[in-house]
Short mmCIF file of C-alpha atoms in Angstrom, two decimals:
data_model
loop_
_atom_site.label_atom_id
_atom_site.label_comp_id
_atom_site.label_asym_id
_atom_site.label_seq_id
_atom_site.Cartn_x
_atom_site.Cartn_y
_atom_site.Cartn_z
CA MET A 29 5.47 -13.41 -32.46
CA ASP A 30 6.71 -10.61 -30.18
CA LYS A 31 5.79 -12.22 -26.84
CA LYS A 32 8.46 -14.18 -25.01
CA LEU A 33 8.29 -16.60 -22.12
CA THR A 34 11.07 -18.42 -20.27
CA ILE A 35 10.90 -22.02 -19.07
CA LEU A 36 11.29 -20.68 -15.54
CA ASP A 37 8.10 -18.64 -16.07
CA ILE A 38 6.24 -21.86 -16.93
CA LEU A 39 7.50 -23.50 -13.75
CA GLY A 40 6.38 -20.44 -11.81
CA PHE A 41 2.79 -20.43 -13.06
CA GLU A 42 0.35 -20.68 -10.16
CA LEU A 43 -1.89 -23.36 -11.61
CA LYS A 44 -4.36 -25.47 -9.68
CA GLU A 45 -6.37 -28.65 -10.11
CA GLN A 46 -7.30 -29.25 -13.77
CA ASN A 47 -4.73 -26.70 -14.97
CA SER A 48 -1.74 -27.91 -12.94
CA LEU A 49 1.23 -29.12 -14.97
CA ASN A 50 2.97 -30.95 -12.07
CA LEU A 51 6.42 -30.08 -13.44
CA HIS A 52 9.80 -30.35 -11.75
CA CYS A 53 13.33 -30.01 -13.10
CA LEU A 54 15.61 -33.05 -13.47
CA CYS A 55 18.69 -31.28 -14.81
CA GLY A 56 19.92 -28.36 -16.92
CA ARG A 57 18.87 -25.57 -14.57
CA LYS A 58 21.01 -23.14 -16.56
CA GLY A 59 18.60 -23.65 -19.43
CA LEU A 60 15.56 -22.47 -17.46
CA VAL A 61 16.21 -18.94 -18.74
CA ARG A 62 15.80 -20.03 -22.37
CA GLU A 63 12.93 -18.29 -24.11
CA LEU A 64 9.90 -19.88 -25.69
CA THR A 65 8.54 -17.98 -28.68
CA ILE A 66 6.03 -20.49 -30.10
CA PRO A 67 3.04 -21.77 -28.08
CA ASP A 68 3.27 -25.36 -29.28
CA LEU A 69 4.99 -28.70 -28.59
CA ASN A 70 6.89 -31.22 -30.72
CA ARG A 71 7.30 -35.00 -30.44
CA PRO A 72 10.99 -35.56 -31.39
CA GLY A 73 10.80 -39.17 -32.56
CA LEU A 74 11.91 -38.44 -36.12
CA ALA A 75 14.75 -36.19 -34.98
CA LEU A 76 16.13 -38.83 -32.61
CA SER A 77 16.14 -41.31 -35.50
CA GLY A 78 18.32 -38.92 -37.50
CA PHE A 79 15.76 -37.07 -39.65
CA TYR A 80 16.18 -33.33 -38.99
CA GLU A 81 14.51 -31.84 -42.04
CA SER A 82 11.81 -29.39 -40.85
CA PHE A 83 12.75 -30.15 -37.23
CA ALA A 84 10.76 -27.78 -34.96
CA ALA A 85 13.65 -27.06 -32.59
CA GLN A 86 12.08 -23.83 -31.34
CA ARG A 87 9.25 -25.76 -29.67
CA ILE A 88 9.14 -27.59 -26.35
CA GLN A 89 10.15 -31.22 -26.97
CA LEU A 90 7.72 -33.73 -25.45
CA PHE A 91 8.92 -37.26 -24.61
CA GLY A 92 6.28 -39.92 -24.09
CA ARG A 93 6.46 -43.70 -23.85
CA GLY A 94 7.40 -44.11 -27.53
CA GLU A 95 10.32 -41.69 -27.37
CA VAL A 96 11.60 -43.16 -24.11
CA ALA A 97 11.46 -46.68 -25.59
CA PHE A 98 13.54 -45.43 -28.51
CA LEU A 99 16.06 -43.80 -26.13
CA LYS A 100 16.37 -47.12 -24.31
CA LYS A 101 17.14 -48.83 -27.63
CA LEU A 102 19.83 -46.24 -28.38
CA ALA A 103 21.31 -46.79 -24.92
CA GLU A 104 21.46 -50.56 -25.48
CA GLU A 105 23.30 -49.94 -28.76
CA ASN A 106 25.49 -47.32 -27.06
CA ASN A 107 24.50 -44.97 -29.87
CA TYR A 108 24.27 -41.41 -28.54
CA GLY A 109 25.26 -39.60 -31.72
CA SER A 110 21.67 -38.67 -32.56
CA VAL A 111 21.11 -37.49 -28.98
CA GLU A 112 24.20 -35.24 -29.13
CA LYS A 113 23.05 -33.84 -32.47
CA PHE A 114 19.59 -33.35 -30.99
CA PHE A 115 20.98 -31.13 -28.23
CA SER A 116 23.15 -29.18 -30.68
CA TYR A 117 19.97 -27.28 -31.49
CA GLN A 118 18.81 -24.44 -29.23
CA ILE A 119 15.88 -26.37 -27.79
CA PRO A 120 13.75 -24.53 -25.15
CA CYS A 121 13.46 -27.64 -22.95
CA CYS A 122 12.58 -31.34 -22.88
CA ILE A 123 9.63 -32.68 -20.90
CA PHE A 124 9.11 -36.33 -19.94
CA THR A 125 5.53 -37.42 -19.22
CA HIS A 126 4.14 -40.41 -17.23
CA ASN A 127 6.93 -39.84 -14.63
CA LEU A 128 9.31 -41.40 -17.16
CA LEU A 129 13.01 -40.92 -16.50
CA PRO A 130 15.82 -40.79 -19.10
CA ASN A 131 19.15 -42.48 -18.38
CA GLU A 132 22.12 -40.68 -16.83
CA ARG A 133 23.93 -40.30 -20.16
CA PHE A 134 20.98 -38.46 -21.69
CA LEU A 135 20.76 -36.16 -18.64
CA LYS A 136 24.49 -35.40 -18.79
CA ILE A 137 24.36 -34.51 -22.51
CA ALA A 138 21.38 -32.25 -21.85
CA ASP A 139 23.07 -30.62 -18.86
CA ASP A 140 26.29 -30.00 -20.81
CA ALA A 141 24.20 -28.41 -23.59
CA GLY A 142 22.46 -26.13 -21.06
CA CYS A 143 19.01 -27.52 -21.88
CA ALA A 144 16.54 -28.05 -19.05
CA VAL A 145 14.92 -31.47 -18.71
CA LEU A 146 11.57 -31.51 -16.88
CA GLN A 147 9.30 -34.31 -15.69
CA THR A 148 5.55 -34.58 -15.06
CA ASP A 149 3.28 -37.38 -13.85
CA LEU A 150 0.61 -36.47 -16.41
CA SER A 151 -0.01 -38.48 -19.56
CA SER A 152 1.30 -37.08 -22.84
CA SER A 153 -2.15 -36.22 -24.21
CA GLU A 154 -3.33 -34.59 -20.98
CA PHE A 155 -0.13 -32.59 -20.54
CA ASN A 156 -0.21 -31.48 -24.17
CA LYS A 157 -3.81 -30.32 -23.79
CA ARG A 158 -3.13 -28.35 -20.61
CA LEU A 159 0.09 -26.69 -21.76
CA VAL A 160 -1.25 -25.70 -25.19
CA ARG A 161 -4.30 -24.14 -23.51
CA ILE A 162 -2.11 -22.18 -21.11
CA LEU A 163 0.35 -21.06 -23.79
CA SER A 164 -2.50 -20.02 -26.10
CA ASP A 165 -3.72 -17.65 -23.39
CA VAL A 166 -0.24 -16.28 -22.72
CA PHE A 167 0.62 -15.70 -26.39
CA ALA A 168 -2.83 -14.41 -27.37
CA PRO A 169 -2.90 -10.91 -28.95
CA SER A 170 -3.79 -8.36 -26.29
CA LYS A 171 -4.37 -4.68 -25.63
CA THR A 172 -5.49 -2.46 -22.77
CA MET A 173 -8.57 -0.25 -22.78
CA HIS A 174 -9.87 2.41 -20.43
CA GLY A 175 -13.20 1.36 -18.95
CA VAL A 176 -14.98 -0.85 -16.44
CA LEU A 177 -15.64 -4.54 -17.04
CA LEU A 178 -18.51 -6.25 -15.22
CA GLU A 179 -20.56 -9.41 -15.38
CA VAL A 180 -24.23 -8.44 -15.56
CA TYR A 181 -26.68 -11.37 -15.48
CA GLY A 182 -23.93 -13.59 -16.89
CA VAL A 183 -23.06 -11.20 -19.74
CA GLY A 184 -19.61 -9.60 -19.85
CA ILE A 185 -20.13 -5.87 -20.36
CA LEU A 186 -17.34 -3.35 -20.95
CA ILE A 187 -18.45 0.18 -20.01
CA THR A 188 -16.49 2.86 -21.85
CA GLY A 189 -16.77 6.63 -22.18
CA GLU A 190 -15.00 9.91 -21.55
CA SER A 191 -13.43 10.53 -18.16
CA GLY A 192 -15.99 11.87 -15.67
CA VAL A 193 -19.05 10.57 -17.51
CA GLY A 194 -19.90 8.26 -14.59
CA LYS A 195 -18.53 4.83 -15.51
CA SER A 196 -17.34 3.90 -12.01
CA GLU A 197 -20.45 5.29 -10.31
CA THR A 198 -22.66 3.29 -12.68
CA ALA A 199 -20.60 0.18 -12.04
CA LEU A 200 -20.85 0.71 -8.29
CA GLU A 201 -24.65 0.85 -8.50
CA LEU A 202 -24.64 -2.36 -10.55
CA ILE A 203 -22.46 -4.09 -7.94
CA GLU A 204 -24.88 -2.88 -5.26
CA ARG A 205 -27.65 -4.56 -7.27
CA GLY A 206 -25.81 -7.91 -7.25
CA GLN A 207 -23.67 -7.75 -10.39
CA ARG A 208 -19.94 -8.58 -10.36
CA LEU A 209 -16.84 -6.47 -11.01
CA VAL A 210 -13.99 -7.80 -13.13
CA ALA A 211 -11.80 -4.72 -13.61
CA ASP A 212 -11.99 -0.97 -13.11
CA ASP A 213 -10.21 1.82 -14.99
CA VAL A 214 -7.73 -0.26 -17.06
CA VAL A 215 -8.90 -3.51 -18.65
CA GLU A 216 -6.49 -5.94 -20.32
CA ILE A 217 -8.14 -7.68 -23.27
CA SER A 218 -6.83 -10.86 -24.92
CA CYS A 219 -8.12 -12.47 -28.10
CA ILE A 220 -8.44 -16.24 -27.64
CA ASN A 221 -8.63 -18.45 -30.75
CA GLY A 222 -9.23 -15.37 -32.89
CA SER A 223 -12.89 -15.06 -31.86
CA ILE A 224 -13.22 -14.69 -28.08
CA LEU A 225 -12.25 -11.57 -26.13
CA LYS A 226 -11.26 -12.24 -22.54
CA GLY A 227 -11.02 -9.27 -20.18
CA THR A 228 -9.16 -9.04 -16.89
CA ALA A 229 -7.58 -6.41 -14.67
CA ALA A 230 -4.34 -5.01 -16.07
CA ASN A 231 -2.99 -4.81 -12.51
CA LYS A 232 -3.87 -7.91 -10.47
CA ILE A 233 -3.10 -6.21 -7.14
CA ILE A 234 -5.54 -3.30 -7.54
CA GLY A 235 -7.92 -5.01 -9.96
CA HIS A 236 -10.89 -5.24 -7.58
CA HIS A 237 -10.54 -1.70 -6.28
CA MET A 238 -12.51 1.27 -7.60
CA GLU A 239 -11.84 5.00 -7.66
CA ILE A 240 -14.93 7.06 -6.85
CA ARG A 241 -14.46 10.83 -7.13
CA GLY A 242 -15.09 12.47 -3.77
CA LEU A 243 -14.81 9.13 -1.97
CA GLY A 244 -11.43 7.80 -3.04
CA ILE A 245 -10.25 4.20 -3.50
CA ILE A 246 -12.59 1.49 -2.23
CA ASN A 247 -12.07 -2.28 -1.99
CA ILE A 248 -15.05 -4.00 -3.62
CA THR A 249 -14.15 -7.44 -2.22
CA GLN A 250 -14.04 -6.14 1.35
CA LEU A 251 -17.20 -4.05 1.02
CA TYR A 252 -19.45 -6.44 -0.90
CA GLY A 253 -17.81 -9.86 -0.44
CA VAL A 254 -16.01 -12.27 -2.74
CA GLY A 255 -19.25 -12.98 -4.59
CA SER A 256 -19.17 -9.45 -6.03
CA VAL A 257 -15.98 -9.94 -8.04
CA ARG A 258 -14.45 -12.34 -10.56
CA ASP A 259 -10.99 -12.52 -12.12
CA GLN A 260 -11.87 -12.64 -15.81
CA LYS A 261 -14.83 -12.61 -18.17
CA GLU A 262 -15.55 -12.84 -21.88
CA ILE A 263 -16.51 -9.45 -23.33
CA GLN A 264 -19.88 -9.88 -25.05
CA LEU A 265 -21.25 -6.32 -25.09
CA ILE A 266 -19.79 -2.82 -25.04
CA ILE A 267 -21.74 0.08 -23.55
CA LYS A 268 -20.47 3.54 -24.42
CA LEU A 269 -21.68 6.21 -22.02
CA GLU A 270 -21.77 9.77 -23.34
CA GLU A 271 -23.22 13.10 -22.30
CA TRP A 272 -26.70 13.68 -23.76
CA ASN A 273 -26.41 15.57 -27.04
CA PRO A 274 -29.76 17.15 -28.04
CA ASP A 275 -28.57 17.49 -31.63
CA LYS A 276 -27.75 13.81 -31.99
CA VAL A 277 -30.33 11.27 -33.13
CA TYR A 278 -30.24 8.21 -30.87
CA ASP A 279 -31.57 4.80 -31.84
CA ARG A 280 -35.08 4.41 -30.40
CA LEU A 281 -36.16 1.13 -31.97
CA GLY A 282 -32.99 -0.96 -31.63
CA ASN A 283 -32.68 -1.61 -35.36
CA GLU A 284 -29.14 -0.25 -35.58
CA GLU A 285 -26.63 -2.95 -34.73
CA LYS A 286 -23.37 -1.13 -34.04
CA THR A 287 -20.16 -2.99 -33.28
CA MET A 288 -16.67 -2.14 -32.07
CA ASN A 289 -13.63 -3.86 -33.57
CA ILE A 290 -11.25 -5.06 -30.84
CA LEU A 291 -8.30 -7.20 -31.95
CA GLY A 292 -10.23 -8.24 -35.06
CA VAL A 293 -13.37 -9.28 -33.17
CA HIS A 294 -16.58 -7.28 -33.74
CA VAL A 295 -18.38 -6.84 -30.42
CA PRO A 296 -21.96 -5.47 -30.23
CA MET A 297 -21.98 -1.89 -28.96
CA LEU A 298 -24.69 0.37 -27.54
CA GLU A 299 -24.44 4.13 -27.09
CA ILE A 300 -26.24 5.19 -23.92
CA PRO A 301 -26.78 8.95 -23.44
CA VAL A 302 -26.43 10.14 -19.86
CA LYS A 303 -28.43 12.98 -18.34
CA PRO A 304 -30.14 13.70 -14.99
CA GLY A 305 -33.16 11.49 -14.42
CA ARG A 306 -31.96 8.53 -16.46
CA ASN A 307 -31.37 5.34 -14.48
CA VAL A 308 -28.34 4.09 -16.38
CA PRO A 309 -27.72 0.95 -14.23
CA ILE A 310 -31.26 -0.34 -14.95
CA ILE A 311 -30.76 0.41 -18.67
CA ILE A 312 -27.52 -1.62 -18.64
CA GLU A 313 -29.19 -4.52 -16.85
CA THR A 314 -31.98 -4.47 -19.44
CA ALA A 315 -29.37 -4.39 -22.22
CA ALA A 316 -27.68 -7.45 -20.69
CA MET A 317 -30.95 -9.40 -20.56
CA ASN A 318 -31.77 -8.33 -24.12
CA GLU A 319 -28.33 -9.53 -25.25
CA ARG A 320 -29.03 -12.91 -23.65
CA LEU A 321 -32.31 -13.06 -25.58
CA LYS A 322 -30.41 -12.36 -28.81
CA SER A 323 -28.00 -15.20 -28.05
CA MET A 324 -31.08 -17.46 -27.85
CA GLY A 325 -32.33 -16.22 -31.22
CA TYR A 326 -34.94 -13.68 -30.13
CA TYR A 327 -34.56 -10.08 -31.37
CA SER A 328 -37.10 -7.73 -29.78
CA ALA A 329 -36.69 -4.96 -32.39
CA LYS A 330 -37.06 -7.36 -35.34
CA GLU A 331 -40.08 -9.00 -33.72
CA PHE A 332 -41.68 -5.58 -33.19
CA ASN A 333 -41.13 -4.62 -36.84
CA LYS A 334 -42.57 -7.93 -37.98
CA ASN A 335 -45.70 -7.41 -35.88
CA VAL A 336 -46.15 -3.85 -37.21
CA LEU A 337 -45.90 -5.10 -40.79
CA LYS A 338 -48.44 -7.81 -40.10
CA TRP A 339 -50.83 -5.23 -38.63
CA ILE A 340 -50.43 -2.97 -41.67
CA GLU A 341 -51.37 -5.87 -43.94
CA THR A 342 -54.61 -6.59 -42.06
CA ASN A 343 -58.00 -5.30 -43.21
CA THR A 344 -58.34 -3.34 -39.97
CA ALA A 345 -55.35 -1.20 -40.89
CA LYS A 346 -56.64 -0.70 -44.44
CA THR A 347 -60.08 0.29 -43.15
CA THR A 348 -58.55 2.79 -40.73
CA TYR A 349 -56.43 4.26 -43.56
CA TYR A 350 -59.33 4.69 -46.00
CA LYS A 351 -61.59 6.07 -43.26
CA ASP A 352 -59.05 8.77 -42.56
CA GLU A 353 -58.93 9.55 -46.26
#
């Protein structure tokens, strides 16, 4: 995996409420610069007992009540050989849950080895759940795309197209109509769990600003309020805007189900031709509502075809056909 994260980065995460890790460092501050390359944790019970075959030393080592009880037993026996061998590996860090505290000898061995020892008041299961969720997001495959990401009637829509086709202007009209902006111009997309695409602004500082030609940079939050923006959104539909091409045959019934492959996930895509007189924002809002209907199992185009076929099979249709003959 090419992404790298230091233990100091984890301590620096601005996490709140149900995502907070409640971490602080007990010793081994020199080891805070060690890199984490695998988004997972390891319970080191077997290693502390002397079994190091397939030891996942590259993972964060999590110490719960069981591990601390075993460390206490080693301390009573004055047996720190397994602890010294444990820290001979290049371990990213050790984390003690339940506000548990190792003895001074353990802390000294860790400090001499340059390995950070952290503590949290969370339970082992809760901490494991929170950290794995956070690390999965950080290490998720990602890419950047040129476009505008909005939430339209609860549907995450990525508007793409050539420069100057009117993406930002269309997005501005949608925001005026009550929809919400996620990112303009450059969208950072991450693939979560191999099936969900999460989009956010590539630059957090200018993420909720828009560039409108002839007007300049505008602050959407200041103009329309905090209710007009959000930090991230799952991408559920892609709308490609393009100049109207009279020689191109556009889908008029909705039978063609085009998709775009982003990071291995196939996202439904619509091609919307742009020309004077077309109200593109209303078309996009309708596309969002239609996508919500599809998620509930109703396909307008398929239903229309089914009704046409039923009509053709009726006697009325046959009578009309033979009458024309």
